[in-house]
């Protein structure tokens, strides 16, 4: 989080959701739970032009899409998923977090995402050992070194945010959509 690492566990209790958090960023993370659960969605304003999306929206009324407000942590898995199988991307992400991060706070067995400042300093050969070839490694390094510019898009209008995101080399429409 903006205030440090945090782990949030969400538990549904009949009609309510209980959130518990650990770590120095726990308060920030708890404040973000409504957005994480998509409570800020405005389904009545969603009017997709794509026929498939329109049909899915009609058939899945009430579906909400959450947001974390942490762009760098979201874009790393999207970059790792470029031009490889899902299994390869998951393996690379798991290897990356195990090697270059630490345990998440709280009672679960999980690792934190790799911090942008750490990712920016990882030499290519170490990423290559994890199955990340040069092109994806270069994109990871580039976005890590400019993570503050990525995080700014959370406060920008949708079109400006999309333009900013896709201006990064190696971040095209598919990656930006993730």
Short mmCIF file of C-alpha atoms in Angstrom, two decimals:
data_model
loop_
_atom_site.label_atom_id
_atom_site.label_comp_id
_atom_site.label_asym_id
_atom_site.label_seq_id
_atom_site.Cartn_x
_atom_site.Cartn_y
_atom_site.Cartn_z
CA UNK A 1 0.00 0.00 0.00
CA UNK A 2 0.98 3.63 0.01
CA UNK A 3 1.68 3.29 3.75
CA UNK A 4 3.57 -0.01 3.67
CA UNK A 5 2.78 -3.71 3.32
CA UNK A 6 -0.62 -5.07 4.22
CA UNK A 7 -2.62 -8.25 4.03
CA UNK A 8 -6.42 -8.12 3.99
CA UNK A 9 -8.66 -11.09 4.62
CA UNK A 10 -12.30 -10.73 3.61
CA UNK A 11 -14.95 -12.99 5.09
CA UNK A 12 -18.60 -12.97 4.13
CA UNK A 13 -20.91 -13.06 7.17
CA UNK A 14 -24.43 -13.52 5.74
CA UNK A 15 -25.24 -10.06 4.31
CA UNK A 16 -22.03 -8.40 5.47
CA UNK A 17 -18.36 -8.64 4.61
CA UNK A 18 -15.85 -8.48 7.43
CA UNK A 19 -12.38 -7.17 6.60
CA UNK A 20 -9.34 -7.75 8.80
CA UNK A 21 -5.89 -6.38 7.94
CA UNK A 22 -2.31 -6.70 9.16
CA UNK A 23 0.86 -4.72 8.49
CA UNK A 24 1.90 -1.08 8.47
CA UNK A 25 -0.47 -0.37 5.57
CA UNK A 26 -3.47 -2.04 7.24
CA UNK A 27 -5.45 1.18 7.79
CA UNK A 28 -4.95 2.28 4.17
CA UNK A 29 -5.90 -1.18 2.90
CA UNK A 30 -9.07 -1.25 5.03
CA UNK A 31 -10.06 2.17 3.68
CA UNK A 32 -9.75 0.72 0.16
CA UNK A 33 -12.01 -2.31 0.76
CA UNK A 34 -15.14 -0.73 -0.79
CA UNK A 35 -13.23 -0.04 -4.03
CA UNK A 36 -11.59 -3.46 -3.88
CA UNK A 37 -15.05 -5.02 -3.77
CA UNK A 38 -16.36 -2.82 -6.59
CA UNK A 39 -18.80 -0.89 -4.43
CA UNK A 40 -17.94 2.29 -6.37
CA UNK A 41 -19.04 0.70 -9.65
CA UNK A 42 -21.89 2.42 -11.45
CA UNK A 43 -23.49 -0.37 -13.50
CA UNK A 44 -26.19 2.00 -14.75
CA UNK A 45 -23.46 4.09 -16.43
CA UNK A 46 -21.78 1.11 -18.12
CA UNK A 47 -22.81 1.01 -21.76
CA UNK A 48 -20.31 -1.08 -23.74
CA UNK A 49 -20.34 -0.87 -27.53
CA UNK A 50 -18.87 -4.37 -27.83
CA UNK A 51 -21.71 -6.89 -28.33
CA UNK A 52 -20.08 -9.57 -26.17
CA UNK A 53 -19.53 -7.17 -23.27
CA UNK A 54 -23.07 -5.85 -23.62
CA UNK A 55 -24.45 -9.41 -23.46
CA UNK A 56 -22.27 -10.33 -20.46
CA UNK A 57 -23.34 -7.14 -18.68
CA UNK A 58 -27.01 -7.97 -19.30
CA UNK A 59 -26.64 -11.60 -18.12
CA UNK A 60 -24.55 -10.83 -15.03
CA UNK A 61 -26.40 -7.96 -13.41
CA UNK A 62 -24.75 -6.87 -10.19
CA UNK A 63 -21.26 -8.04 -11.21
CA UNK A 64 -18.69 -5.66 -9.81
CA UNK A 65 -15.07 -5.19 -10.82
CA UNK A 66 -12.79 -4.18 -7.99
CA UNK A 67 -9.77 -1.95 -8.02
CA UNK A 68 -6.69 -1.86 -5.83
CA UNK A 69 -5.36 1.62 -6.67
CA UNK A 70 -1.91 -0.01 -6.93
CA UNK A 71 -0.98 0.13 -10.61
CA UNK A 72 2.57 -1.20 -10.46
CA UNK A 73 1.53 -4.30 -8.52
CA UNK A 74 -1.23 -4.93 -11.09
CA UNK A 75 0.88 -4.38 -14.19
CA UNK A 76 3.70 -6.77 -13.25
CA UNK A 77 1.55 -9.92 -13.68
CA UNK A 78 0.10 -8.46 -16.90
CA UNK A 79 3.61 -7.95 -18.31
CA UNK A 80 4.69 -11.41 -17.20
CA UNK A 81 1.65 -12.80 -19.03
CA UNK A 82 2.73 -11.38 -22.39
CA UNK A 83 3.40 -14.01 -25.06
CA UNK A 84 3.68 -16.95 -22.66
CA UNK A 85 1.23 -19.47 -21.27
CA UNK A 86 -0.66 -18.68 -18.09
CA UNK A 87 1.29 -21.42 -16.33
CA UNK A 88 4.63 -19.89 -17.35
CA UNK A 89 3.50 -16.43 -16.25
CA UNK A 90 2.35 -17.74 -12.84
CA UNK A 91 5.60 -19.63 -12.37
CA UNK A 92 7.63 -16.50 -13.18
CA UNK A 93 5.57 -14.35 -10.81
CA UNK A 94 5.86 -16.86 -7.99
CA UNK A 95 9.62 -17.20 -8.52
CA UNK A 96 10.01 -13.43 -8.67
CA UNK A 97 8.17 -12.82 -5.39
CA UNK A 98 9.91 -15.67 -3.60
CA UNK A 99 13.34 -14.44 -4.61
CA UNK A 100 13.00 -10.66 -4.42
CA UNK A 101 10.33 -10.02 -1.80
CA UNK A 102 9.43 -11.01 1.71
CA UNK A 103 6.54 -12.60 3.53
CA UNK A 104 3.23 -10.78 3.69
CA UNK A 105 2.13 -9.67 7.16
CA UNK A 106 -0.56 -11.61 8.93
CA UNK A 107 -1.55 -15.24 9.36
CA UNK A 108 -1.34 -16.41 5.73
CA UNK A 109 1.54 -17.98 3.85
CA UNK A 110 2.08 -15.47 1.05
CA UNK A 111 4.76 -13.17 -0.28
CA UNK A 112 4.45 -9.48 -0.93
CA UNK A 113 4.69 -8.20 -4.50
CA UNK A 114 8.18 -7.10 -5.50
CA UNK A 115 8.57 -3.39 -4.77
CA UNK A 116 9.16 -1.13 -7.75
CA UNK A 117 12.48 0.13 -6.37
CA UNK A 118 13.68 -3.47 -6.01
CA UNK A 119 12.44 -4.47 -9.48
CA UNK A 120 14.24 -1.49 -11.02
CA UNK A 121 17.58 -2.80 -9.74
CA UNK A 122 17.27 -6.48 -10.73
CA UNK A 123 19.78 -7.27 -13.49
CA UNK A 124 18.48 -9.04 -16.57
CA UNK A 125 20.44 -12.23 -15.95
CA UNK A 126 18.59 -12.79 -12.65
CA UNK A 127 15.22 -12.38 -14.37
CA UNK A 128 16.37 -14.71 -17.14
CA UNK A 129 17.03 -17.40 -14.52
CA UNK A 130 13.32 -17.11 -13.61
CA UNK A 131 12.17 -17.69 -17.20
CA UNK A 132 11.68 -14.03 -18.06
CA UNK A 133 13.24 -13.27 -21.42
CA UNK A 134 14.85 -9.97 -22.38
CA UNK A 135 11.80 -8.20 -23.84
CA UNK A 136 9.56 -8.70 -20.79
CA UNK A 137 12.50 -8.03 -18.45
CA UNK A 138 13.14 -4.70 -20.18
CA UNK A 139 9.47 -3.71 -19.87
CA UNK A 140 9.46 -4.65 -16.16
CA UNK A 141 12.59 -2.58 -15.57
CA UNK A 142 11.22 0.39 -17.51
CA UNK A 143 7.89 0.52 -15.66
CA UNK A 144 9.60 -0.10 -12.30
CA UNK A 145 11.85 2.92 -12.81
CA UNK A 146 8.77 5.03 -13.57
CA UNK A 147 6.33 3.51 -11.09
CA UNK A 148 5.41 6.91 -9.67
CA UNK A 149 4.12 7.91 -13.14
CA UNK A 150 2.04 4.74 -13.22
CA UNK A 151 0.48 5.38 -9.82
CA UNK A 152 -0.62 8.85 -10.94
CA UNK A 153 -3.16 7.34 -13.33
CA UNK A 154 -5.45 6.44 -10.42
CA UNK A 155 -6.41 10.10 -10.16
CA UNK A 156 -6.69 10.78 -13.91
CA UNK A 157 -9.75 10.64 -16.17
CA UNK A 158 -10.12 7.27 -17.88
CA UNK A 159 -8.96 8.40 -21.34
CA UNK A 160 -5.89 10.21 -19.99
CA UNK A 161 -5.02 7.25 -17.76
CA UNK A 162 -5.26 4.83 -20.69
CA UNK A 163 -3.11 7.14 -22.86
CA UNK A 164 -0.49 7.39 -20.11
CA UNK A 165 -0.42 3.63 -19.58
CA UNK A 166 -0.15 2.72 -23.26
CA UNK A 167 2.60 5.32 -23.77
CA UNK A 168 4.95 3.03 -21.85
CA UNK A 169 6.96 0.90 -24.31
CA UNK A 170 5.77 -2.69 -24.13
CA UNK A 171 2.41 -1.77 -22.60
CA UNK A 172 -0.16 -2.07 -25.33
CA UNK A 173 -3.95 -2.26 -25.29
CA UNK A 174 -4.02 -5.88 -24.09
CA UNK A 175 -1.72 -5.26 -21.14
CA UNK A 176 -3.48 -1.98 -20.31
CA UNK A 177 -6.83 -3.76 -20.27
CA UNK A 178 -5.57 -6.12 -17.57
#
